[in-house]
PDB file of C-alpha atoms in Angstrom:
ATOM      1  CA  MET Q   9       4.335  75.652 -38.201  1.00  0.00           C
ATOM      2  CA  ASP Q  10       2.892  78.715 -36.520  1.00  0.00           C
ATOM      3  CA  GLY Q  11       2.779  81.093 -39.466  1.00  0.00           C
ATOM      4  CA  TYR Q  12       5.483  83.509 -38.395  1.00  0.00           C
ATOM      5  CA  LYS Q  13       8.169  84.768 -40.734  1.00  0.00           C
ATOM      6  CA  HIS Q  14      11.857  84.599 -39.911  1.00  0.00           C
ATOM      7  CA  TYR Q  15      14.175  87.335 -41.138  1.00  0.00           C
ATOM      8  CA  VAL Q  16      17.887  88.083 -41.163  1.00  0.00           C
ATOM      9  CA  ARG Q  17      19.699  91.380 -41.432  1.00  0.00           C
ATOM     10  CA  THR Q  18      23.119  91.612 -43.071  1.00  0.00           C
ATOM     11  CA  ASP Q  19      26.013  94.037 -43.090  1.00  0.00           C
ATOM     12  CA  ALA Q  20      27.535  95.487 -46.278  1.00  0.00           C
ATOM     13  CA  ALA Q  21      29.566  92.290 -46.827  1.00  0.00           C
ATOM     14  CA  GLY Q  22      26.469  90.072 -46.601  1.00  0.00           C
ATOM     15  CA  VAL Q  23      27.326  88.675 -43.161  1.00  0.00           C
ATOM     16  CA  VAL Q  24      24.215  88.008 -41.081  1.00  0.00           C
ATOM     17  CA  VAL Q  25      24.299  90.329 -38.071  1.00  0.00           C
ATOM     18  CA  HIS Q  26      20.773  89.860 -36.721  1.00  0.00           C
ATOM     19  CA  GLY Q  27      17.963  87.321 -36.932  1.00  0.00           C
ATOM     20  CA  PHE Q  28      14.408  87.542 -35.667  1.00  0.00           C
ATOM     21  CA  SER Q  29      10.817  86.355 -35.905  1.00  0.00           C
ATOM     22  CA  SER Q  30       7.895  88.501 -37.020  1.00  0.00           C
ATOM     23  CA  ALA Q  31       6.300  87.536 -33.701  1.00  0.00           C
ATOM     24  CA  PHE Q  32       8.570  89.986 -31.906  1.00  0.00           C
ATOM     25  CA  GLU Q  33       9.994  92.452 -34.407  1.00  0.00           C
ATOM     26  CA  SER Q  34       8.924  94.159 -37.607  1.00  0.00           C
ATOM     27  CA  PRO Q  35      11.304  93.861 -40.547  1.00  0.00           C
ATOM     28  CA  GLU Q  36      13.095  96.788 -42.099  1.00  0.00           C
ATOM     29  CA  PRO Q  37      12.919  97.131 -45.898  1.00  0.00           C
ATOM     30  CA  THR Q  38      16.387  95.601 -46.322  1.00  0.00           C
ATOM     31  CA  ASP Q  39      15.772  92.562 -44.079  1.00  0.00           C
ATOM     32  CA  ILE Q  40      15.624  89.206 -45.843  1.00  0.00           C
ATOM     33  CA  CYS Q  41      12.885  86.666 -45.186  1.00  0.00           C
ATOM     34  CA  ILE Q  42      14.414  83.192 -44.846  1.00  0.00           C
ATOM     35  CA  ASP Q  43      11.270  81.314 -43.792  1.00  0.00           C
ATOM     36  CA  GLU Q  44       7.678  82.245 -44.604  1.00  0.00           C
ATOM     37  CA  ASN Q  45       5.996  79.781 -42.232  1.00  0.00           C
ATOM     38  CA  ALA Q  46       8.121  79.287 -39.127  1.00  0.00           C
ATOM     39  CA  GLY Q  47       7.738  79.032 -35.391  1.00  0.00           C
ATOM     40  CA  ARG Q  48       7.305  81.919 -33.029  1.00  0.00           C
ATOM     41  CA  HIS Q  49      10.963  82.013 -31.937  1.00  0.00           C
ATOM     42  CA  PHE Q  50      14.015  82.500 -34.145  1.00  0.00           C
ATOM     43  CA  ALA Q  51      16.287  79.655 -33.069  1.00  0.00           C
ATOM     44  CA  LEU Q  52      19.208  79.796 -35.495  1.00  0.00           C
ATOM     45  CA  GLU Q  53      22.385  80.352 -33.472  1.00  0.00           C
ATOM     46  CA  LEU Q  54      24.129  83.214 -35.246  1.00  0.00           C
ATOM     47  CA  ARG Q  55      27.457  83.173 -33.368  1.00  0.00           C
ATOM     48  CA  ASN Q  56      30.084  80.484 -32.889  1.00  0.00           C
ATOM     49  CA  GLU Q  57      32.017  79.708 -29.705  1.00  0.00           C
ATOM     50  CA  ARG Q  58      34.434  82.588 -30.410  1.00  0.00           C
ATOM     51  CA  GLY Q  59      31.570  85.049 -30.800  1.00  0.00           C
ATOM     52  CA  GLN Q  60      31.966  85.317 -34.561  1.00  0.00           C
ATOM     53  CA  LEU Q  61      29.011  85.625 -36.892  1.00  0.00           C
ATOM     54  CA  ARG Q  62      28.486  82.211 -38.541  1.00  0.00           C
ATOM     55  CA  TYR Q  63      26.296  82.939 -41.568  1.00  0.00           C
ATOM     56  CA  LYS Q  64      26.222  85.044 -44.692  1.00  0.00           C
ATOM     57  CA  MET Q  65      23.839  85.574 -47.560  1.00  0.00           C
ATOM     58  CA  GLN Q  66      25.287  84.503 -50.876  1.00  0.00           C
ATOM     59  CA  LYS Q  67      23.315  84.572 -54.113  1.00  0.00           C
ATOM     60  CA  GLY Q  68      20.101  84.832 -52.121  1.00  0.00           C
ATOM     61  CA  LYS Q  69      20.852  81.829 -49.912  1.00  0.00           C
ATOM     62  CA  LEU Q  70      21.778  81.613 -46.253  1.00  0.00           C
ATOM     63  CA  ILE Q  71      25.056  79.714 -45.958  1.00  0.00           C
ATOM     64  CA  GLU Q  72      27.601  79.081 -43.223  1.00  0.00           C
ATOM     65  CA  ARG Q  73      30.862  80.971 -43.442  1.00  0.00           C
ATOM     66  CA  THR Q  74      33.826  78.673 -43.990  1.00  0.00           C
ATOM     67  CA  GLU Q  75      36.372  77.907 -41.312  1.00  0.00           C
ATOM     68  CA  ALA Q  76      38.974  79.672 -43.480  1.00  0.00           C
ATOM     69  CA  GLU Q  77      36.834  82.836 -43.559  1.00  0.00           C
ATOM     70  CA  LEU Q  78      36.302  82.750 -39.812  1.00  0.00           C
ATOM     71  CA  ASP Q  79      39.988  82.122 -39.096  1.00  0.00           C
ATOM     72  CA  ALA Q  80      41.063  84.947 -41.425  1.00  0.00           C
ATOM     73  CA  GLU Q  81      38.680  87.316 -39.659  1.00  0.00           C
ATOM     74  CA  TRP Q  82      39.906  86.147 -36.251  1.00  0.00           C
ATOM     75  CA  ASN Q  83      43.537  86.743 -37.193  1.00  0.00           C
ATOM     76  CA  THR Q  84      42.848  90.387 -38.087  1.00  0.00           C
ATOM     77  CA  ARG Q  85      41.375  91.229 -34.679  1.00  0.00           C
ATOM     78  CA  PRO Q  86      43.488  93.434 -32.445  1.00  0.00           C
ATOM     79  CA  PRO Q  87      44.961  91.725 -29.403  1.00  0.00           C
ATOM     80  CA  GLU Q  88      42.937  91.751 -26.207  1.00  0.00           C
ATOM     81  CA  PRO Q  89      43.835  94.646 -23.912  1.00  0.00           C
ATOM     82  CA  PRO Q  90      45.719  93.586 -20.812  1.00  0.00           C
ATOM     83  CA  SER Q  91      43.629  92.728 -17.789  1.00  0.00           C
ATOM     84  CA  ALA Q  92      43.801  94.730 -14.577  1.00  0.00           C
ATOM     85  CA  LEU Q  93      45.879  91.941 -13.030  1.00  0.00           C
ATOM     86  CA  GLU Q  94      48.366  92.007 -15.934  1.00  0.00           C
ATOM     87  CA  LEU Q  95      48.687  95.790 -15.649  1.00  0.00           C
ATOM     88  CA  LEU Q  96      49.300  95.510 -11.921  1.00  0.00           C
ATOM     89  CA  GLY Q  97      51.940  92.839 -12.537  1.00  0.00           C
ATOM     90  CA  ARG Q  98      53.714  95.096 -15.022  1.00  0.00           C
ATOM     91  CA  GLN Q  99      53.741  97.919 -12.464  1.00  0.00           C
ATOM     92  CA  VAL Q 100      55.174  95.634  -9.792  1.00  0.00           C
ATOM     93  CA  VAL Q 101      57.929  94.456 -12.145  1.00  0.00           C
ATOM     94  CA  ALA Q 102      58.738  98.063 -13.113  1.00  0.00           C
ATOM     95  CA  LEU Q 103      58.988  99.050  -9.427  1.00  0.00           C
ATOM     96  CA  GLU Q 104      61.245  96.105  -8.656  1.00  0.00           C
ATOM     97  CA  LEU Q 105      63.502  96.947 -11.598  1.00  0.00           C
ATOM     98  CA  ARG Q 106      63.793 100.561 -10.422  1.00  0.00           C
ATOM     99  CA  GLN Q 107      64.686  99.375  -6.929  1.00  0.00           C
ATOM    100  CA  LEU Q 108      67.337  97.002  -8.300  1.00  0.00           C
ATOM    101  CA  GLU Q 109      68.788  99.715 -10.529  1.00  0.00           C
ATOM    102  CA  GLY Q 110      68.998 102.061  -7.525  1.00  0.00           C
ATOM    103  CA  ARG Q 111      71.091  99.532  -5.542  1.00  0.00           C
ATOM    104  CA  GLU Q 112      73.884  99.268  -8.087  1.00  0.00           C
TER     105      GLU Q 112
END
């Protein structure tokens, strides 16, 4: 390859939160080298289609998180806040209810 090193950075649980090549970034003392002789660009896609982090370090090896792990994490996320359109719709419904209540 090109002689660059590829590194990953993990959180406290060992989940990979950042990946980079020595061509563009210097490693911190806690970063883990996963390839000593790699290309210039770090090409490992760290997030899945839901935006979740896909990899973790386990016993010194980079492994993919299981679907069960990802689903469990997904299920603990708070619900999305309502959009501006949903909020407007709620206001319209509230106004209509007040108008109906006033007619009776």
